[in-house]
Amino acid sequence: MTILQRAATIAVMTFSLAGLLGNSAPGQATGIDRSTTNLTALNLNALSPQNVPQIAPVATPVAPVETNAENTAVSPVVAEAEEFDTLAQAVAAQDSAAADEALQCLAGAIYFESKGEPLTGQLAVAEVIINRAKSGRFPANVCAVVKQRGQFSFVRGGQIPNINAGTAYRTAVAVAKVALADAWNSPANKALYFNTPDRRPSVRAIKVASIGNHIFYR
């Protein structure tokens, strides 16, 4: 085949290929019929929740809240002294546990010196002992006052005898608590001595009150 014949053959083939390309639709060139494609099949909203990756919430740091200590502090509760209408009510409100030595000494003195006396008389005996401890003229604590040599006849060898914890002693304990708490005003206020009517103190003293079988002096 001559060179001219070859050139003519190539030209014919080129024009034939160009004609085929011109008559082909885009869909036919790719082999895909775009007119029949169902786009809803690609709808991203149809994805199931389990296939959607979950994004963990980001914790936002919160600045600490400053508190005012003066405003948040709990105010102490101040206990108010209980008020009674009568001495009997004040005595009845006490329990009978003699918890400390001073209370035991005072209750012992009330028991031995004024058992069976009216409550006011028992309270006055307690008042004398407390007044002595505060006076500066006697020992400075209740037990030392009660056990002071030569002052109370029931004391033996500087000790208070054992006491049967019956009703009279429980009353003495309650009266001692009233006296130590200053929960009732004694009619023998400021008294430092007491004695039976047939006896007087060995010191010069002024009579303060007469209650039951005792006279009280200061």
PDB file of C-alpha atoms in Angstrom:
ATOM      1  CA  MET A   1       0.000   0.000   0.000  1.00  0.00           C
ATOM      2  CA  THR A   2       1.342   3.327  -1.017  1.00  0.00           C
ATOM      3  CA  ILE A   3       1.701   6.224   1.333  1.00  0.00           C
ATOM      4  CA  LEU A   4      -1.228   8.052  -0.259  1.00  0.00           C
ATOM      5  CA  GLN A   5      -3.502   5.055   0.147  1.00  0.00           C
ATOM      6  CA  ARG A   6      -2.528   4.780   3.818  1.00  0.00           C
ATOM      7  CA  ALA A   7      -3.249   8.438   4.413  1.00  0.00           C
ATOM      8  CA  ALA A   8      -6.650   8.138   2.755  1.00  0.00           C
ATOM      9  CA  THR A   9      -7.529   5.110   4.904  1.00  0.00           C
ATOM     10  CA  ILE A  10      -6.578   6.935   8.153  1.00  0.00           C
ATOM     11  CA  ALA A  11      -8.667   9.947   7.153  1.00  0.00           C
ATOM     12  CA  VAL A  12     -11.735   7.772   6.492  1.00  0.00           C
ATOM     13  CA  MET A  13     -11.360   6.055   9.859  1.00  0.00           C
ATOM     14  CA  THR A  14     -10.973   9.382  11.665  1.00  0.00           C
ATOM     15  CA  PHE A  15     -14.166  10.819  10.144  1.00  0.00           C
ATOM     16  CA  SER A  16     -16.056   7.597  10.939  1.00  0.00           C
ATOM     17  CA  LEU A  17     -14.985   7.740  14.616  1.00  0.00           C
ATOM     18  CA  ALA A  18     -15.919  11.394  14.889  1.00  0.00           C
ATOM     19  CA  GLY A  19     -19.397  10.607  13.603  1.00  0.00           C
ATOM     20  CA  LEU A  20     -19.927   7.870  16.134  1.00  0.00           C
ATOM     21  CA  LEU A  21     -18.899  10.161  19.013  1.00  0.00           C
ATOM     22  CA  GLY A  22     -21.197  12.913  17.846  1.00  0.00           C
ATOM     23  CA  ASN A  23     -24.258  10.656  17.820  1.00  0.00           C
ATOM     24  CA  SER A  24     -23.586   9.166  21.334  1.00  0.00           C
ATOM     25  CA  ALA A  25     -25.504  10.620  24.366  1.00  0.00           C
ATOM     26  CA  PRO A  26     -23.555  11.207  27.635  1.00  0.00           C
ATOM     27  CA  GLY A  27     -25.503   8.486  29.340  1.00  0.00           C
ATOM     28  CA  GLN A  28     -24.731   6.013  26.587  1.00  0.00           C
ATOM     29  CA  ALA A  29     -21.045   6.870  26.702  1.00  0.00           C
ATOM     30  CA  THR A  30     -20.838   5.875  30.365  1.00  0.00           C
ATOM     31  CA  GLY A  31     -23.349   3.047  30.216  1.00  0.00           C
ATOM     32  CA  ILE A  32     -25.514   4.657  32.917  1.00  0.00           C
ATOM     33  CA  ASP A  33     -29.113   5.672  32.417  1.00  0.00           C
ATOM     34  CA  ARG A  34     -29.195   8.827  34.565  1.00  0.00           C
ATOM     35  CA  SER A  35     -32.872   9.444  33.900  1.00  0.00           C
ATOM     36  CA  THR A  36     -33.824   6.337  35.815  1.00  0.00           C
ATOM     37  CA  THR A  37     -31.548   6.853  38.812  1.00  0.00           C
ATOM     38  CA  ASN A  38     -33.570   7.088  42.064  1.00  0.00           C
ATOM     39  CA  LEU A  39     -31.901   9.860  43.959  1.00  0.00           C
ATOM     40  CA  THR A  40     -33.894   9.179  47.114  1.00  0.00           C
ATOM     41  CA  ALA A  41     -31.844   6.038  47.550  1.00  0.00           C
ATOM     42  CA  LEU A  42     -28.975   8.333  48.377  1.00  0.00           C
ATOM     43  CA  ASN A  43     -30.928  10.430  50.863  1.00  0.00           C
ATOM     44  CA  LEU A  44     -28.545  10.983  53.744  1.00  0.00           C
ATOM     45  CA  ASN A  45     -31.435  11.599  56.150  1.00  0.00           C
ATOM     46  CA  ALA A  46     -32.395   7.954  55.842  1.00  0.00           C
ATOM     47  CA  LEU A  47     -29.309   6.852  57.779  1.00  0.00           C
ATOM     48  CA  SER A  48     -30.245   4.929  60.918  1.00  0.00           C
ATOM     49  CA  PRO A  49     -29.254   6.513  64.273  1.00  0.00           C
ATOM     50  CA  GLN A  50     -26.950   3.648  65.149  1.00  0.00           C
ATOM     51  CA  ASN A  51     -24.883   4.363  62.059  1.00  0.00           C
ATOM     52  CA  VAL A  52     -24.440   8.023  62.956  1.00  0.00           C
ATOM     53  CA  PRO A  53     -21.308   8.560  65.046  1.00  0.00           C
ATOM     54  CA  GLN A  54     -22.092  10.053  68.449  1.00  0.00           C
ATOM     55  CA  ILE A  55     -20.134  13.100  69.493  1.00  0.00           C
ATOM     56  CA  ALA A  56     -19.433  13.247  73.206  1.00  0.00           C
ATOM     57  CA  PRO A  57     -20.411  16.602  74.786  1.00  0.00           C
ATOM     58  CA  VAL A  58     -17.505  18.768  75.736  1.00  0.00           C
ATOM     59  CA  ALA A  59     -17.545  19.625  79.427  1.00  0.00           C
ATOM     60  CA  THR A  60     -17.275  23.357  79.948  1.00  0.00           C
ATOM     61  CA  PRO A  61     -15.166  24.153  83.011  1.00  0.00           C
ATOM     62  CA  VAL A  62     -17.101  26.078  85.639  1.00  0.00           C
ATOM     63  CA  ALA A  63     -15.292  28.620  87.724  1.00  0.00           C
ATOM     64  CA  PRO A  64     -15.532  27.872  91.473  1.00  0.00           C
ATOM     65  CA  VAL A  65     -18.005  30.035  93.361  1.00  0.00           C
ATOM     66  CA  GLU A  66     -16.422  31.983  96.159  1.00  0.00           C
ATOM     67  CA  THR A  67     -18.434  31.890  99.366  1.00  0.00           C
ATOM     68  CA  ASN A  68     -18.435  34.443 102.083  1.00  0.00           C
ATOM     69  CA  ALA A  69     -17.419  32.694 105.295  1.00  0.00           C
ATOM     70  CA  GLU A  70     -19.253  35.271 107.352  1.00  0.00           C
ATOM     71  CA  ASN A  71     -22.532  34.477 105.593  1.00  0.00           C
ATOM     72  CA  THR A  72     -22.186  30.679 105.590  1.00  0.00           C
ATOM     73  CA  ALA A  73     -20.973  30.299 109.145  1.00  0.00           C
ATOM     74  CA  VAL A  74     -23.586  28.817 111.405  1.00  0.00           C
ATOM     75  CA  SER A  75     -24.372  31.125 114.258  1.00  0.00           C
ATOM     76  CA  PRO A  76     -23.983  29.461 117.642  1.00  0.00           C
ATOM     77  CA  VAL A  77     -27.254  28.694 119.351  1.00  0.00           C
ATOM     78  CA  VAL A  78     -27.424  30.355 122.727  1.00  0.00           C
ATOM     79  CA  ALA A  79     -29.313  28.207 125.193  1.00  0.00           C
ATOM     80  CA  GLU A  80     -31.705  30.235 127.283  1.00  0.00           C
ATOM     81  CA  ALA A  81     -32.155  29.424 130.943  1.00  0.00           C
ATOM     82  CA  GLU A  82     -35.397  27.606 131.535  1.00  0.00           C
ATOM     83  CA  GLU A  83     -37.871  29.488 133.681  1.00  0.00           C
ATOM     84  CA  PHE A  84     -40.089  27.845 136.284  1.00  0.00           C
ATOM     85  CA  ASP A  85     -43.177  29.012 138.106  1.00  0.00           C
ATOM     86  CA  THR A  86     -42.305  27.280 141.366  1.00  0.00           C
ATOM     87  CA  LEU A  87     -39.283  25.785 143.085  1.00  0.00           C
ATOM     88  CA  ALA A  88     -41.032  22.409 142.957  1.00  0.00           C
ATOM     89  CA  GLN A  89     -41.166  22.638 139.158  1.00  0.00           C
ATOM     90  CA  ALA A  90     -37.476  23.522 139.004  1.00  0.00           C
ATOM     91  CA  VAL A  91     -36.600  20.533 141.194  1.00  0.00           C
ATOM     92  CA  ALA A  92     -38.863  18.165 139.247  1.00  0.00           C
ATOM     93  CA  ALA A  93     -37.213  19.205 135.961  1.00  0.00           C
ATOM     94  CA  GLN A  94     -33.801  17.904 137.107  1.00  0.00           C
ATOM     95  CA  ASP A  95     -32.579  14.345 136.659  1.00  0.00           C
ATOM     96  CA  SER A  96     -31.223  12.405 139.615  1.00  0.00           C
ATOM     97  CA  ALA A  97     -27.751  11.611 138.236  1.00  0.00           C
ATOM     98  CA  ALA A  98     -24.981  13.009 140.440  1.00  0.00           C
ATOM     99  CA  ALA A  99     -22.466  13.351 137.624  1.00  0.00           C
ATOM    100  CA  ASP A 100     -19.546  15.160 139.291  1.00  0.00           C
ATOM    101  CA  GLU A 101     -17.869  15.423 142.656  1.00  0.00           C
ATOM    102  CA  ALA A 102     -19.105  18.918 143.475  1.00  0.00           C
ATOM    103  CA  LEU A 103     -22.687  17.857 142.864  1.00  0.00           C
ATOM    104  CA  GLN A 104     -22.242  14.753 145.015  1.00  0.00           C
ATOM    105  CA  CYS A 105     -20.768  16.769 147.883  1.00  0.00           C
ATOM    106  CA  LEU A 106     -23.503  19.382 147.738  1.00  0.00           C
ATOM    107  CA  ALA A 107     -26.259  16.776 147.500  1.00  0.00           C
ATOM    108  CA  GLY A 108     -24.758  14.910 150.467  1.00  0.00           C
ATOM    109  CA  ALA A 109     -24.794  18.070 152.587  1.00  0.00           C
ATOM    110  CA  ILE A 110     -28.400  18.814 151.619  1.00  0.00           C
ATOM    111  CA  TYR A 111     -29.383  15.232 152.433  1.00  0.00           C
ATOM    112  CA  PHE A 112     -27.769  15.034 155.879  1.00  0.00           C
ATOM    113  CA  GLU A 113     -28.494  18.594 156.987  1.00  0.00           C
ATOM    114  CA  SER A 114     -31.999  19.194 155.639  1.00  0.00           C
ATOM    115  CA  LYS A 115     -33.589  15.873 154.663  1.00  0.00           C
ATOM    116  CA  GLY A 116     -37.332  16.189 155.248  1.00  0.00           C
ATOM    117  CA  GLU A 117     -37.217  19.993 155.242  1.00  0.00           C
ATOM    118  CA  PRO A 118     -39.272  21.998 152.730  1.00  0.00           C
ATOM    119  CA  LEU A 119     -37.625  22.509 149.359  1.00  0.00           C
ATOM    120  CA  THR A 120     -36.919  26.144 150.213  1.00  0.00           C
ATOM    121  CA  GLY A 121     -35.038  24.985 153.328  1.00  0.00           C
ATOM    122  CA  GLN A 122     -32.999  22.462 151.348  1.00  0.00           C
ATOM    123  CA  LEU A 123     -32.181  25.109 148.737  1.00  0.00           C
ATOM    124  CA  ALA A 124     -31.113  27.523 151.502  1.00  0.00           C
ATOM    125  CA  VAL A 125     -28.652  24.932 152.884  1.00  0.00           C
ATOM    126  CA  ALA A 126     -27.173  24.537 149.412  1.00  0.00           C
ATOM    127  CA  GLU A 127     -26.974  28.309 149.081  1.00  0.00           C
ATOM    128  CA  VAL A 128     -24.935  28.601 152.281  1.00  0.00           C
ATOM    129  CA  ILE A 129     -22.339  26.143 150.983  1.00  0.00           C
ATOM    130  CA  ILE A 130     -22.096  27.832 147.576  1.00  0.00           C
ATOM    131  CA  ASN A 131     -21.846  31.282 149.208  1.00  0.00           C
ATOM    132  CA  ARG A 132     -19.001  30.067 151.407  1.00  0.00           C
ATOM    133  CA  ALA A 133     -17.052  28.789 148.409  1.00  0.00           C
ATOM    134  CA  LYS A 134     -17.400  32.214 146.770  1.00  0.00           C
ATOM    135  CA  SER A 135     -16.747  34.339 149.866  1.00  0.00           C
ATOM    136  CA  GLY A 136     -12.966  34.055 150.174  1.00  0.00           C
ATOM    137  CA  ARG A 137     -13.420  33.336 153.905  1.00  0.00           C
ATOM    138  CA  PHE A 138     -13.844  29.579 153.453  1.00  0.00           C
ATOM    139  CA  PRO A 139     -12.307  26.953 151.148  1.00  0.00           C
ATOM    140  CA  ALA A 140     -12.730  27.831 147.481  1.00  0.00           C
ATOM    141  CA  ASN A 141     -14.725  24.816 146.253  1.00  0.00           C
ATOM    142  CA  VAL A 142     -17.911  23.052 147.273  1.00  0.00           C
ATOM    143  CA  CYS A 143     -16.385  19.762 148.412  1.00  0.00           C
ATOM    144  CA  ALA A 144     -13.698  21.513 150.479  1.00  0.00           C
ATOM    145  CA  VAL A 145     -16.401  23.617 152.165  1.00  0.00           C
ATOM    146  CA  VAL A 146     -18.523  20.564 153.004  1.00  0.00           C
ATOM    147  CA  LYS A 147     -15.549  18.552 154.291  1.00  0.00           C
ATOM    148  CA  GLN A 148     -13.927  21.394 156.223  1.00  0.00           C
ATOM    149  CA  ARG A 149     -13.041  20.201 159.672  1.00  0.00           C
ATOM    150  CA  GLY A 150     -15.470  21.116 162.422  1.00  0.00           C
ATOM    151  CA  GLN A 151     -18.167  22.577 160.142  1.00  0.00           C
ATOM    152  CA  PHE A 152     -20.658  19.783 159.497  1.00  0.00           C
ATOM    153  CA  SER A 153     -21.242  17.052 162.041  1.00  0.00           C
ATOM    154  CA  PHE A 154     -22.174  14.371 159.484  1.00  0.00           C
ATOM    155  CA  VAL A 155     -18.660  14.406 157.972  1.00  0.00           C
ATOM    156  CA  ARG A 156     -16.502  11.563 159.330  1.00  0.00           C
ATOM    157  CA  GLY A 157     -12.744  11.654 158.882  1.00  0.00           C
ATOM    158  CA  GLY A 158     -13.062  14.221 156.126  1.00  0.00           C
ATOM    159  CA  GLN A 159     -15.454  11.998 154.151  1.00  0.00           C
ATOM    160  CA  ILE A 160     -19.181  12.029 153.459  1.00  0.00           C
ATOM    161  CA  PRO A 161     -20.832   8.768 154.601  1.00  0.00           C
ATOM    162  CA  ASN A 162     -22.463   6.458 152.093  1.00  0.00           C
ATOM    163  CA  ILE A 163     -26.029   7.394 151.247  1.00  0.00           C
ATOM    164  CA  ASN A 164     -28.972   5.180 150.393  1.00  0.00           C
ATOM    165  CA  ALA A 165     -30.060   6.468 146.987  1.00  0.00           C
ATOM    166  CA  GLY A 166     -33.747   6.705 147.803  1.00  0.00           C
ATOM    167  CA  THR A 167     -36.331   9.400 147.180  1.00  0.00           C
ATOM    168  CA  ALA A 168     -34.842  11.836 149.703  1.00  0.00           C
ATOM    169  CA  TYR A 169     -31.399  11.640 148.112  1.00  0.00           C
ATOM    170  CA  ARG A 170     -32.777  12.026 144.592  1.00  0.00           C
ATOM    171  CA  THR A 171     -34.531  15.175 145.787  1.00  0.00           C
ATOM    172  CA  ALA A 172     -31.284  16.414 147.318  1.00  0.00           C
ATOM    173  CA  VAL A 173     -29.482  15.879 144.005  1.00  0.00           C
ATOM    174  CA  ALA A 174     -32.184  17.805 142.141  1.00  0.00           C
ATOM    175  CA  VAL A 175     -32.052  20.675 144.638  1.00  0.00           C
ATOM    176  CA  ALA A 176     -28.256  20.762 144.325  1.00  0.00           C
ATOM    177  CA  LYS A 177     -28.570  21.086 140.550  1.00  0.00           C
ATOM    178  CA  VAL A 178     -31.039  23.938 140.907  1.00  0.00           C
ATOM    179  CA  ALA A 179     -28.687  25.705 143.320  1.00  0.00           C
ATOM    180  CA  LEU A 180     -25.565  25.254 141.187  1.00  0.00           C
ATOM    181  CA  ALA A 181     -27.409  26.475 138.098  1.00  0.00           C
ATOM    182  CA  ASP A 182     -28.844  29.421 140.051  1.00  0.00           C
ATOM    183  CA  ALA A 183     -32.218  28.400 138.635  1.00  0.00           C
ATOM    184  CA  TRP A 184     -34.193  29.687 141.618  1.00  0.00           C
ATOM    185  CA  ASN A 185     -33.685  32.565 144.035  1.00  0.00           C
ATOM    186  CA  SER A 186     -33.038  31.355 147.564  1.00  0.00           C
ATOM    187  CA  PRO A 187     -34.846  33.100 150.426  1.00  0.00           C
ATOM    188  CA  ALA A 188     -31.556  32.859 152.325  1.00  0.00           C
ATOM    189  CA  ASN A 189     -29.584  34.945 149.857  1.00  0.00           C
ATOM    190  CA  LYS A 190     -26.016  35.745 150.980  1.00  0.00           C
ATOM    191  CA  ALA A 191     -26.331  33.499 154.046  1.00  0.00           C
ATOM    192  CA  LEU A 192     -23.077  31.958 155.284  1.00  0.00           C
ATOM    193  CA  TYR A 193     -24.341  30.068 158.340  1.00  0.00           C
ATOM    194  CA  PHE A 194     -27.369  28.107 159.490  1.00  0.00           C
ATOM    195  CA  ASN A 195     -28.316  26.466 162.734  1.00  0.00           C
ATOM    196  CA  THR A 196     -31.255  25.063 164.657  1.00  0.00           C
ATOM    197  CA  PRO A 197     -33.394  27.565 166.574  1.00  0.00           C
ATOM    198  CA  ASP A 198     -31.877  26.540 169.909  1.00  0.00           C
ATOM    199  CA  ARG A 199     -28.355  27.298 168.762  1.00  0.00           C
ATOM    200  CA  ARG A 200     -26.620  30.323 167.389  1.00  0.00           C
ATOM    201  CA  PRO A 201     -23.481  30.620 165.312  1.00  0.00           C
ATOM    202  CA  SER A 202     -20.265  31.077 167.257  1.00  0.00           C
ATOM    203  CA  VAL A 203     -19.580  34.254 165.287  1.00  0.00           C
ATOM    204  CA  ARG A 204     -21.486  37.501 165.250  1.00  0.00           C
ATOM    205  CA  ALA A 205     -24.046  37.165 162.447  1.00  0.00           C
ATOM    206  CA  ILE A 206     -27.217  38.780 161.151  1.00  0.00           C
ATOM    207  CA  LYS A 207     -30.350  36.701 160.757  1.00  0.00           C
ATOM    208  CA  VAL A 208     -31.451  36.381 157.137  1.00  0.00           C
ATOM    209  CA  ALA A 209     -34.325  33.879 157.190  1.00  0.00           C
ATOM    210  CA  SER A 210     -36.053  31.199 159.213  1.00  0.00           C
ATOM    211  CA  ILE A 211     -37.084  28.177 157.141  1.00  0.00           C
ATOM    212  CA  GLY A 212     -38.317  24.897 158.575  1.00  0.00           C
ATOM    213  CA  ASN A 213     -36.024  23.797 161.412  1.00  0.00           C
ATOM    214  CA  HIS A 214     -33.180  26.141 160.533  1.00  0.00           C
ATOM    215  CA  ILE A 215     -32.306  29.783 160.934  1.00  0.00           C
ATOM    216  CA  PHE A 216     -29.965  31.305 158.371  1.00  0.00           C
ATOM    217  CA  TYR A 217     -27.413  34.059 159.041  1.00  0.00           C
ATOM    218  CA  ARG A 218     -24.914  36.139 157.170  1.00  0.00           C
TER     219      ARG A 218
END
